[in-house]
Tab-separated table of C-alpha atoms in Angstrom:
chain	number	residue	atom	x	y	z
A	211	UNK	CA	-12.879	30.764	23.019
A	212	UNK	CA	-9.689	32.531	22.145
A	213	UNK	CA	-10.312	36.226	21.631
A	214	UNK	CA	-6.875	37.687	21.523
A	215	UNK	CA	-3.163	36.790	22.280
A	216	UNK	CA	-3.477	37.690	25.898
A	217	UNK	CA	-5.993	34.739	26.487
A	218	UNK	CA	-3.344	32.351	25.597
A	219	UNK	CA	-1.431	33.437	28.644
A	220	UNK	CA	-4.203	32.431	31.019
A	221	UNK	CA	-4.625	28.900	32.196
A	222	UNK	CA	-7.551	27.705	34.389
A	223	UNK	CA	-6.589	26.027	37.563
A	224	UNK	CA	-7.817	22.438	38.438
A	225	UNK	CA	-6.583	19.356	40.203
A	226	UNK	CA	-4.860	16.916	37.924
A	227	UNK	CA	-6.992	13.719	38.011
A	228	UNK	CA	-5.650	10.516	39.496
A	229	UNK	CA	-4.121	8.160	36.899
A	230	UNK	CA	-6.326	5.110	35.917
A	231	UNK	CA	-5.220	1.581	35.496
A	232	UNK	CA	-2.640	0.889	32.733
A	233	UNK	CA	-5.284	-0.923	30.551
A	234	UNK	CA	-7.403	2.341	30.267
A	235	UNK	CA	-4.375	4.182	29.088
A	236	UNK	CA	-3.826	2.181	25.885
A	237	UNK	CA	-4.828	3.892	22.689
A	238	UNK	CA	-3.013	7.068	21.647
A	239	UNK	CA	0.177	5.294	20.623
A	240	UNK	CA	-1.660	2.956	18.428
A	241	UNK	CA	-2.712	5.892	16.342
A	242	UNK	CA	0.804	7.364	16.070
A	243	UNK	CA	2.193	3.925	15.249
A	244	UNK	CA	-0.467	3.388	12.612
A	245	UNK	CA	0.469	6.692	11.014
A	246	UNK	CA	3.887	5.314	10.161
A	247	UNK	CA	2.973	1.778	9.129
A	248	UNK	CA	2.133	2.771	5.620
A	249	UNK	CA	5.233	4.947	4.931
A	250	UNK	CA	8.387	4.017	6.627
A	251	UNK	CA	7.539	0.627	7.888
A	252	UNK	CA	5.817	-0.844	4.847
A	253	UNK	CA	7.568	0.966	1.930
A	254	UNK	CA	10.691	2.926	2.578
A	255	UNK	CA	12.674	0.684	4.948
A	256	UNK	CA	11.799	-2.482	3.061
A	257	UNK	CA	12.713	-0.725	-0.196
A	258	UNK	CA	16.181	0.141	1.217
A	259	UNK	CA	16.870	-3.255	2.624
A	260	UNK	CA	15.887	-4.811	-0.751
A	261	UNK	CA	18.629	-2.770	-2.332
A	262	UNK	CA	21.261	-2.560	0.485
A	263	UNK	CA	20.489	-5.481	2.671
A	264	UNK	CA	20.059	-5.581	6.499
A	265	UNK	CA	23.192	-3.478	7.225
A	266	UNK	CA	21.119	-0.338	7.537
A	267	UNK	CA	18.306	-1.512	9.706
A	268	UNK	CA	20.175	-0.069	12.853
A	269	UNK	CA	19.169	3.281	11.628
A	270	UNK	CA	15.493	2.438	11.738
A	271	UNK	CA	15.792	1.441	15.408
A	272	UNK	CA	17.675	4.699	16.072
A	273	UNK	CA	15.007	6.589	14.240
A	274	UNK	CA	12.118	5.184	16.022
A	275	UNK	CA	13.919	5.551	19.445
A	276	UNK	CA	14.474	9.246	18.697
A	277	UNK	CA	10.741	9.658	17.896
A	278	UNK	CA	9.911	8.075	21.231
A	279	UNK	CA	11.741	10.749	23.061
A	280	UNK	CA	10.239	13.812	21.130
A	281	UNK	CA	6.773	12.210	21.371
A	282	UNK	CA	7.045	11.905	25.087
A	283	UNK	CA	7.903	15.624	25.387
A	284	UNK	CA	4.887	16.463	23.282
A	285	UNK	CA	2.776	14.234	25.536
A	286	UNK	CA	4.343	15.859	28.608
A	287	UNK	CA	3.074	19.378	27.674
A	288	UNK	CA	-0.330	18.232	26.791
A	289	UNK	CA	-0.659	16.215	30.167
A	290	UNK	CA	0.265	19.085	32.302
A	291	UNK	CA	-1.372	21.996	30.432
A	292	UNK	CA	-4.458	20.336	28.912
A	293	UNK	CA	-3.720	22.153	25.555
A	294	UNK	CA	-1.981	21.034	22.355
A	295	UNK	CA	1.717	21.726	21.773
A	296	UNK	CA	0.547	24.204	19.031
A	297	UNK	CA	-1.122	26.392	21.591
A	298	UNK	CA	1.889	26.259	23.856
A	299	UNK	CA	4.139	27.320	20.935
A	300	UNK	CA	1.729	30.068	19.792
A	301	UNK	CA	2.326	31.708	23.231
A	302	UNK	CA	5.740	32.666	21.788
A	303	UNK	CA	4.030	34.654	18.875
A	304	UNK	CA	1.707	34.131	16.064
A	305	UNK	CA	4.392	33.476	13.603
A	306	UNK	CA	4.518	29.763	14.669
A	307	UNK	CA	0.951	28.913	13.583
A	308	UNK	CA	1.764	30.155	10.105
A	309	UNK	CA	4.882	27.887	10.035
A	310	UNK	CA	2.790	24.856	11.146
A	311	UNK	CA	0.244	25.405	8.493
A	312	UNK	CA	2.930	25.617	5.740
A	313	UNK	CA	5.055	22.742	7.162
A	314	UNK	CA	1.915	20.436	7.251
A	315	UNK	CA	0.304	21.251	3.805
A	316	UNK	CA	3.507	21.169	1.817
A	317	UNK	CA	4.998	17.760	2.891
A	318	UNK	CA	1.602	15.921	3.242
A	319	UNK	CA	-0.339	17.129	0.168
A	320	UNK	CA	1.615	14.611	-1.966
A	321	UNK	CA	-0.670	11.434	-2.154
A	322	UNK	CA	2.179	8.832	-2.094
A	323	UNK	CA	0.606	6.692	0.536
A	324	UNK	CA	-2.816	6.345	-1.123
A	325	UNK	CA	-1.169	5.804	-4.487
A	326	UNK	CA	0.797	3.039	-2.990
A	327	UNK	CA	-2.333	1.406	-1.555
A	328	UNK	CA	-4.136	1.718	-4.840
A	329	UNK	CA	-1.206	0.305	-6.816
A	330	UNK	CA	-0.957	-2.728	-4.587
A	331	UNK	CA	-4.724	-3.423	-4.226
A	332	UNK	CA	-5.187	-2.699	-7.880
A	333	UNK	CA	-2.622	-5.430	-8.742
A	334	UNK	CA	-4.642	-8.021	-6.662
A	335	UNK	CA	-7.961	-6.935	-8.147
A	336	UNK	CA	-6.840	-6.456	-11.722
A	337	UNK	CA	-7.342	-2.742	-11.738
A	338	UNK	CA	-5.112	-1.162	-14.317
A	339	UNK	CA	-6.201	2.511	-13.921
A	340	UNK	CA	-4.181	3.178	-10.711
A	341	UNK	CA	-4.696	7.000	-10.776
A	342	UNK	CA	-8.493	6.784	-10.916
A	343	UNK	CA	-8.435	4.094	-8.241
A	344	UNK	CA	-6.233	6.379	-6.010
A	345	UNK	CA	-8.891	9.085	-6.408
A	346	UNK	CA	-11.638	6.795	-5.389
A	347	UNK	CA	-9.755	5.606	-2.354
A	348	UNK	CA	-9.126	9.237	-1.390
A	349	UNK	CA	-12.729	10.082	-1.452
A	350	UNK	CA	-13.476	6.907	0.504
A	351	UNK	CA	-11.098	8.286	3.266
A	352	UNK	CA	-13.022	11.583	3.356
A	353	UNK	CA	-16.312	9.718	3.714
A	354	UNK	CA	-15.168	7.366	6.557
A	355	UNK	CA	-13.773	10.374	8.456
A	356	UNK	CA	-16.993	12.506	7.810
A	357	UNK	CA	-19.238	9.925	9.049
A	358	UNK	CA	-17.287	8.712	12.213
A	359	UNK	CA	-19.231	10.061	15.257
A	360	UNK	CA	-16.046	10.765	17.269
A	361	UNK	CA	-12.850	11.143	15.239
A	362	UNK	CA	-10.543	9.893	18.041
A	363	UNK	CA	-12.466	6.654	18.407
A	364	UNK	CA	-12.707	6.045	14.608
A	365	UNK	CA	-8.855	6.591	14.324
A	366	UNK	CA	-8.159	4.434	17.415
A	367	UNK	CA	-10.295	1.578	16.231
A	368	UNK	CA	-8.934	1.398	12.637
A	369	UNK	CA	-5.282	1.720	13.659
A	370	UNK	CA	-5.395	-0.679	16.443
A	371	UNK	CA	-6.861	-3.528	14.564
A	372	UNK	CA	-4.739	-3.060	11.560
A	373	UNK	CA	-1.667	-3.280	13.745
A	374	UNK	CA	-3.014	-6.311	15.624
A	375	UNK	CA	-3.747	-8.157	12.384
A	376	UNK	CA	-0.817	-7.106	10.250
A	377	UNK	CA	2.160	-7.442	12.695
A	378	UNK	CA	1.507	-11.082	13.703
A	379	UNK	CA	0.895	-11.980	10.016
A	380	UNK	CA	4.265	-10.629	8.992
A	381	UNK	CA	5.958	-12.317	11.953
A	382	UNK	CA	4.526	-15.734	10.862
A	383	UNK	CA	5.884	-15.155	7.316
A	384	UNK	CA	9.309	-14.351	8.657
A	385	UNK	CA	9.369	-17.453	10.769
A	386	UNK	CA	8.397	-19.621	7.829
A	387	UNK	CA	10.969	-18.070	5.445
A	388	UNK	CA	14.033	-17.225	7.538
A	389	UNK	CA	16.973	-19.627	7.825
A	390	UNK	CA	19.880	-19.444	10.206
A	391	UNK	CA	22.110	-17.397	7.986
A	392	UNK	CA	19.272	-14.894	7.549
A	393	UNK	CA	19.005	-14.401	11.308
A	394	UNK	CA	22.651	-13.815	11.480
A	395	UNK	CA	22.417	-11.131	8.794
A	396	UNK	CA	19.653	-9.507	10.873
A	397	UNK	CA	21.728	-9.591	14.091
A	398	UNK	CA	24.596	-7.951	12.197
A	399	UNK	CA	22.425	-5.341	10.680
A	400	UNK	CA	21.235	-4.235	14.046
A	401	UNK	CA	24.804	-3.337	14.886
A	402	UNK	CA	25.415	-1.686	11.426
A	403	UNK	CA	27.359	-4.417	9.603
A	404	UNK	CA	26.402	-4.976	6.019
A	405	UNK	CA	27.708	-7.368	3.349
A	406	UNK	CA	30.608	-4.958	2.371
A	407	UNK	CA	30.013	-1.875	4.494
A	408	UNK	CA	29.577	-0.564	8.118
A	409	UNK	CA	26.479	1.563	8.895
A	410	UNK	CA	25.845	3.103	5.475
A	411	UNK	CA	26.636	1.899	1.917
A	412	UNK	CA	28.380	4.446	-0.256
A	413	UNK	CA	25.669	4.581	-2.862
A	414	UNK	CA	22.732	5.175	-0.686
A	415	UNK	CA	21.025	8.465	-1.559
A	416	UNK	CA	20.920	10.864	1.355
A	417	UNK	CA	17.364	11.878	0.462
A	418	UNK	CA	16.105	8.215	0.829
A	419	UNK	CA	18.010	7.656	3.948
A	420	UNK	CA	16.838	10.895	5.636
A	421	UNK	CA	13.271	10.204	4.507
A	422	UNK	CA	13.352	6.639	5.961
A	423	UNK	CA	14.662	8.026	9.297
A	424	UNK	CA	11.852	10.575	9.321
A	425	UNK	CA	9.297	7.884	8.668
A	426	UNK	CA	10.689	5.401	11.360
A	427	UNK	CA	7.458	6.191	13.148
A	428	UNK	CA	4.747	8.757	12.233
A	429	UNK	CA	7.202	11.508	11.037
A	430	UNK	CA	6.997	15.210	10.355
A	431	UNK	CA	4.300	17.307	12.222
A	432	UNK	CA	2.206	14.220	12.684
A	433	UNK	CA	4.227	13.546	15.870
A	434	UNK	CA	3.049	16.923	17.303
A	435	UNK	CA	-0.573	15.653	16.994
A	436	UNK	CA	0.113	13.228	19.852
A	437	UNK	CA	-0.828	16.200	22.138
A	438	UNK	CA	-4.263	16.151	20.446
A	439	UNK	CA	-4.831	12.516	21.285
A	440	UNK	CA	-3.711	12.993	24.998
A	441	UNK	CA	-6.480	15.574	25.157
A	442	UNK	CA	-9.111	13.448	23.413
A	443	UNK	CA	-8.336	10.471	25.608
A	444	UNK	CA	-8.755	12.771	28.647
A	445	UNK	CA	-5.284	12.147	30.064
A	446	UNK	CA	-4.087	14.410	32.898
A	447	UNK	CA	-5.245	18.031	32.389
A	448	UNK	CA	-6.705	16.913	28.971
A	449	UNK	CA	-9.724	15.868	30.997
A	450	UNK	CA	-11.040	19.488	30.792
A	451	UNK	CA	-10.777	19.798	26.845
A	452	UNK	CA	-13.332	18.851	24.315
A	453	UNK	CA	-13.213	16.527	21.323
A	454	UNK	CA	-13.924	16.900	17.552
A	455	UNK	CA	-17.070	14.950	16.604
A	456	UNK	CA	-18.817	14.431	13.166
A	457	UNK	CA	-20.812	17.192	11.705
A	458	UNK	CA	-23.370	14.582	10.518
A	459	UNK	CA	-23.385	11.886	13.170
A	460	UNK	CA	-21.751	13.211	16.319
A	461	UNK	CA	-23.001	15.246	19.183
A	462	UNK	CA	-21.160	18.649	19.489
A	463	UNK	CA	-18.691	19.115	22.265
A	464	UNK	CA	-17.375	22.403	23.634
A	465	UNK	CA	-13.803	22.749	22.496
A	466	UNK	CA	-11.493	25.239	24.356
A	467	UNK	CA	-7.991	25.636	22.965
A	468	UNK	CA	-6.764	27.355	26.164
A	469	UNK	CA	-5.575	24.686	28.599
A	470	UNK	CA	-5.872	24.022	32.277
A	471	UNK	CA	-2.792	23.567	34.678
A	472	UNK	CA	-2.557	22.318	38.284
A	473	UNK	CA	-0.851	23.930	41.297
A	474	UNK	CA	2.610	22.764	42.016
A	475	UNK	CA	2.404	20.939	45.320
A	476	UNK	CA	3.496	17.529	46.678
A	477	UNK	CA	0.175	15.737	45.996
A	478	UNK	CA	-0.357	17.174	42.478
A	479	UNK	CA	3.318	16.495	41.470
A	480	UNK	CA	2.926	12.927	42.750
A	481	UNK	CA	-0.132	12.476	40.603
A	482	UNK	CA	1.719	13.807	37.550
A	483	UNK	CA	4.599	11.412	38.141
A	484	UNK	CA	2.251	8.489	38.163
A	485	UNK	CA	0.761	9.661	34.853
A	486	UNK	CA	4.196	10.271	33.415
A	487	UNK	CA	5.369	6.726	34.444
A	488	UNK	CA	2.384	5.113	32.862
A	489	UNK	CA	2.239	6.949	29.547
A	490	UNK	CA	5.921	6.280	29.181
A	491	UNK	CA	5.324	2.687	29.535
A	492	UNK	CA	2.245	2.782	27.247
A	493	UNK	CA	4.175	4.608	24.570
A	494	UNK	CA	7.260	2.429	25.060
A	495	UNK	CA	5.341	-0.844	24.560
A	496	UNK	CA	2.984	0.270	21.769
A	497	UNK	CA	4.915	2.824	19.805
A	498	UNK	CA	8.515	2.068	20.378
A	499	UNK	CA	8.571	-1.760	20.964
A	500	UNK	CA	5.824	-2.728	18.521
A	501	UNK	CA	6.990	-0.118	16.037
A	502	UNK	CA	10.614	-1.347	16.126
A	503	UNK	CA	9.634	-4.840	15.746
A	504	UNK	CA	7.170	-4.067	12.883
A	505	UNK	CA	9.925	-2.076	11.019
A	506	UNK	CA	12.507	-4.716	11.474
A	507	UNK	CA	10.199	-7.535	10.448
A	508	UNK	CA	8.962	-5.878	7.338
A	509	UNK	CA	12.564	-4.906	6.285
A	510	UNK	CA	13.658	-8.434	7.067
A	511	UNK	CA	10.775	-9.850	4.959
A	512	UNK	CA	11.904	-7.808	2.035
A	513	UNK	CA	15.474	-8.915	2.531
A	514	UNK	CA	14.409	-12.672	2.673
A	515	UNK	CA	12.484	-12.460	-0.495
A	516	UNK	CA	13.941	-9.738	-2.817
A	517	UNK	CA	17.572	-8.875	-1.798
A	518	UNK	CA	19.994	-9.943	-4.323
A	519	UNK	CA	17.468	-10.642	-7.048
A	520	UNK	CA	18.242	-7.583	-9.012
A	521	UNK	CA	15.650	-5.317	-10.922
A	522	UNK	CA	14.333	-3.617	-7.719
A	523	UNK	CA	12.628	-0.491	-8.815
A	524	UNK	CA	9.936	1.606	-7.157
A	525	UNK	CA	7.069	-0.514	-5.803
A	526	UNK	CA	8.089	-3.564	-7.954
A	527	UNK	CA	9.791	-5.011	-4.752
A	528	UNK	CA	6.410	-5.342	-3.057
A	529	UNK	CA	5.115	-7.486	-5.895
A	530	UNK	CA	8.279	-9.463	-6.056
A	531	UNK	CA	7.985	-10.180	-2.307
A	532	UNK	CA	4.419	-11.251	-2.798
A	533	UNK	CA	5.541	-13.644	-5.703
A	534	UNK	CA	8.298	-15.290	-3.557
A	535	UNK	CA	5.980	-15.619	-0.650
A	536	UNK	CA	3.488	-17.362	-2.812
A	537	UNK	CA	6.172	-19.637	-4.208
A	538	UNK	CA	7.473	-20.731	-0.815
A	539	UNK	CA	4.179	-21.115	0.935
A	540	UNK	CA	0.799	-21.087	-0.944
A	541	UNK	CA	-0.160	-18.727	-3.867
A	542	UNK	CA	-2.999	-17.260	-1.867
A	543	UNK	CA	-0.737	-16.242	0.949
A	544	UNK	CA	1.219	-13.920	-1.561
A	545	UNK	CA	-2.155	-12.285	-2.380
A	546	UNK	CA	-3.063	-12.047	1.261
A	547	UNK	CA	0.205	-10.255	1.877
A	548	UNK	CA	-0.688	-7.652	-0.811
A	549	UNK	CA	-4.228	-7.156	0.540
A	550	UNK	CA	-2.984	-6.597	4.146
A	551	UNK	CA	-0.220	-4.321	2.861
A	552	UNK	CA	-2.674	-2.207	0.902
A	553	UNK	CA	-5.161	-2.003	3.829
A	554	UNK	CA	-2.340	-0.815	6.154
A	555	UNK	CA	-1.526	1.855	3.741
A	556	UNK	CA	-5.097	2.857	3.380
A	557	UNK	CA	-5.503	3.174	7.181
A	558	UNK	CA	-2.370	5.310	7.281
A	559	UNK	CA	-3.720	7.644	4.693
A	560	UNK	CA	-6.913	7.831	6.844
A	561	UNK	CA	-4.864	8.723	9.849
A	562	UNK	CA	-2.756	11.233	7.987
A	563	UNK	CA	-5.832	12.961	6.641
A	564	UNK	CA	-7.316	13.148	10.159
A	565	UNK	CA	-4.232	14.479	11.821
A	566	UNK	CA	-3.258	17.029	9.273
A	567	UNK	CA	-6.821	18.487	9.304
A	568	UNK	CA	-6.574	18.790	12.974
A	569	UNK	CA	-3.249	20.607	12.815
A	570	UNK	CA	-4.363	22.976	10.114
A	571	UNK	CA	-7.684	23.845	11.858
A	572	UNK	CA	-6.238	24.484	15.229
A	573	UNK	CA	-3.447	26.732	13.888
A	574	UNK	CA	-5.967	28.704	11.723
A	575	UNK	CA	-7.858	29.462	14.887
A	576	UNK	CA	-4.558	30.540	16.518
A	577	UNK	CA	-3.811	32.913	13.636
A	578	UNK	CA	-7.195	34.632	13.714
A	579	UNK	CA	-9.338	33.676	16.661
A	580	UNK	CA	-11.978	36.406	15.809
A	581	UNK	CA	-12.575	35.128	12.205
A	582	UNK	CA	-12.073	31.491	13.021
A	583	UNK	CA	-13.229	30.949	16.822
A	584	UNK	CA	-12.850	27.719	18.619
A	585	UNK	CA	-16.532	27.065	18.062
A	586	UNK	CA	-15.910	26.710	14.401
A	587	UNK	CA	-13.151	24.005	14.771
A	588	UNK	CA	-15.566	21.222	14.123
A	589	UNK	CA	-16.660	22.710	10.819
A	590	UNK	CA	-13.143	23.802	9.765
A	591	UNK	CA	-11.832	20.422	10.282
A	592	UNK	CA	-14.029	19.064	7.533
A	593	UNK	CA	-13.225	22.025	5.272
A	594	UNK	CA	-9.516	21.259	5.463
A	595	UNK	CA	-10.181	17.477	5.165
A	596	UNK	CA	-11.872	17.947	1.779
A	597	UNK	CA	-9.525	20.729	0.544
A	598	UNK	CA	-6.626	18.180	1.190
A	599	UNK	CA	-8.489	15.501	-0.712
A	600	UNK	CA	-9.133	17.957	-3.569
A	601	UNK	CA	-5.412	18.854	-3.602
A	602	UNK	CA	-4.419	15.124	-3.816
A	603	UNK	CA	-6.837	14.527	-6.692
A	604	UNK	CA	-5.423	17.571	-8.539
A	605	UNK	CA	-1.801	16.294	-8.124
A	606	UNK	CA	-2.929	12.818	-9.392
A	607	UNK	CA	-4.938	14.236	-12.281
A	608	UNK	CA	-1.925	16.320	-13.558
A	609	UNK	CA	0.389	13.284	-13.686
A	610	UNK	CA	2.201	12.979	-10.334
A	611	UNK	CA	1.472	9.291	-9.646
A	612	UNK	CA	4.743	7.385	-8.944
A	613	UNK	CA	4.381	6.233	-5.294
A	614	UNK	CA	7.943	6.016	-4.083
A	615	UNK	CA	9.009	9.281	-5.488
A	616	UNK	CA	5.973	11.014	-3.880
A	617	UNK	CA	6.843	9.228	-0.538
A	618	UNK	CA	10.485	10.256	-0.601
A	619	UNK	CA	9.671	13.816	-1.423
A	620	UNK	CA	7.170	14.023	1.471
A	621	UNK	CA	9.512	12.298	3.851
A	622	UNK	CA	12.480	14.744	3.165
A	623	UNK	CA	10.238	17.762	3.733
A	624	UNK	CA	8.961	16.222	6.942
A	625	UNK	CA	12.523	15.638	8.184
A	626	UNK	CA	13.208	19.228	7.735
A	627	UNK	CA	10.038	20.204	9.785
A	628	UNK	CA	11.186	17.744	12.498
A	629	UNK	CA	14.497	19.702	12.676
A	630	UNK	CA	12.615	22.843	13.389
A	631	UNK	CA	10.128	21.553	15.960
A	632	UNK	CA	12.442	19.406	18.043
A	633	UNK	CA	14.249	22.728	19.067
A	634	UNK	CA	11.026	24.384	19.591
A	635	UNK	CA	9.453	21.704	21.923
A	636	UNK	CA	12.688	21.379	23.891
A	637	UNK	CA	12.685	25.147	24.487
A	638	UNK	CA	9.073	25.264	25.373
A	639	UNK	CA	9.114	22.405	27.961
A	640	UNK	CA	12.290	23.562	29.624
A	641	UNK	CA	11.428	27.315	29.846
A	642	UNK	CA	7.688	27.305	30.397
A	643	UNK	CA	7.081	24.236	32.679
A	644	UNK	CA	7.710	24.455	36.386
A	645	UNK	CA	10.894	22.613	37.569
A	646	UNK	CA	9.213	19.579	39.091
A	647	UNK	CA	7.521	18.682	35.836
A	648	UNK	CA	9.973	19.734	33.231
A	649	UNK	CA	12.261	17.400	31.205
A	650	UNK	CA	15.392	16.038	32.915
A	651	UNK	CA	18.813	16.854	31.652
A	652	UNK	CA	19.058	13.436	30.064
A	653	UNK	CA	15.931	13.957	28.092
A	654	UNK	CA	17.158	17.443	27.067
A	655	UNK	CA	20.476	15.944	25.941
A	656	UNK	CA	18.604	13.367	23.721
A	657	UNK	CA	16.517	16.198	22.145
A	658	UNK	CA	19.828	18.157	21.589
A	659	UNK	CA	21.261	15.159	19.761
A	660	UNK	CA	18.067	14.824	17.636
A	661	UNK	CA	18.339	18.487	16.716
A	662	UNK	CA	21.847	18.093	15.581
A	663	UNK	CA	21.177	14.863	13.808
A	664	UNK	CA	18.178	16.086	11.780
A	665	UNK	CA	19.956	19.448	11.109
A	666	UNK	CA	23.112	17.707	9.842
A	667	UNK	CA	21.295	15.212	7.540
A	668	UNK	CA	18.729	17.907	6.249
A	669	UNK	CA	21.710	20.135	5.257
A	670	UNK	CA	23.486	17.139	3.596
A	671	UNK	CA	20.463	16.243	1.711
A	672	UNK	CA	19.781	19.804	0.454
A	673	UNK	CA	23.395	19.983	-0.653
A	674	UNK	CA	23.034	16.711	-2.554
A	675	UNK	CA	20.492	18.354	-4.770
A	676	UNK	CA	22.702	21.231	-5.715
C-alpha cells in the first residue's frame, strides 16, 4: 500500500524470473491491437482512403511503427520495475497523476466508437433509434466487464478472437475484389503516391489526418496501459504484482502499486535481454505486423468499393462498402461485413472502458493514497467504469451522436496527450533505468522524432481551428 510519496522511491529487490517459451508470451499485444481496431483501422483510415485514395496509406504504416517503439519503452519500464508507467512518472511528482486523469477522461468520454457500432448493427437489424441502441450497448459493456472474473483474461479473450476472425475475413474480401490496377495503387500508396499528389492531398483536414495517425494503433493514453498488461500477464518483474478481479465473480488479489526491481549483474541482465528480445518479437508480430496488415486491408477494401463513387459522408461509406461487397459477391456477405465491423467496434469500446478505468483508478490512488489506498483499487475500478458509462449516456442524451465527428474529436485530443507522454516516457527510461537496461541511442532517436512529429502536427491542427 502507498502511504506517502516516499514509498514510491522504494523498490523491493527480487530476481527477475527466467523468460518462458514464446507461445506463453502471446496476449498483451492482442489487447492493444484490439483497442485500435474499432477506431483508426475500421473507421478513420478507410474513411480517408474513400475520399483521397490509397496515396495516404503510407502514413498509417508510419503511425503504427511509431506506436510500436513507444509501446516497447512502456513495456520496458514495467518489465524491469514491476510497476506501471504511471507509478514511474509519479516519482517525479504528484502533478503527473492529475494530468493523466484529465488527459484520459476528456478524450475518451466521447462515445464515438459505441455509436459507430450501434449505427452499423442497427442498420443490419432495422433499428432506427441509434441513440437508444448506443446506450443499451454501453450498458452491456459495463455488465460484461463487471461479471468477468479476471479483467485481463476477459480482455485478452475478446480481443484475440475478434482479430483472428475479422482480419482473415477482410483479407478474403480483398482477394476477391482486387484487380491488378488496384494492387498497383496500393503499392504506390505505400510509398506516398496518390492519383494527383505525393504524400498528402492539399484538401485533407489536419484534424482528420492527425487523428488517424494517433489511431494507427491504440492511441492516446491507452498505449500507456500496456504496462498494466505486462504486470497482469506476470512478465518479468510483473510476476510480483497483483491483478484486478471482478467484485462479483472474482477472487480478490493483493495489488501493490510499488514495483520490484532486480540487481544489475551479468546473470540478471542476461535474463532481461532474453525477455526483451521475446516481447519485442511478440509485439512486432501481433501489434505491428498484424496491425499494419489490418489497417492497410481495411483501407484498401474501402478504396476498392467506395473511392470515386462520390457522396462519401460520415459513416455512409461503411454502408456503401457493404452494398458493393454484396453486389460483387453475395448479399449475405455484405451483411456479414457489417456485423463483423460492428462487433469489432463493440469489442474496442469494451477494451477502451476497461483500460481507461484502470488508468483513472491507479492515478487516483497516486494522488491520494491515504483516501484511496491500493486495497480500494478493485472497487474504484468499477466506480470509474460506471461513471464513464453514465457520462457517455449523458452525451448521447443531449444530442451528440454523430460517430465520425465524435471519433475525430477524441483522436485529436489523444494525439495531444501522446505528444506529452512520449517525452515523459523517454526521459523516465533514460534517466531512471540503469545503463545496461535503458533504451539505446537509436530508440531514443526514434522517440525524439515522434515527439517532434506529434508536436508539429498538434500545433498545425490547433492553428487550423483559429
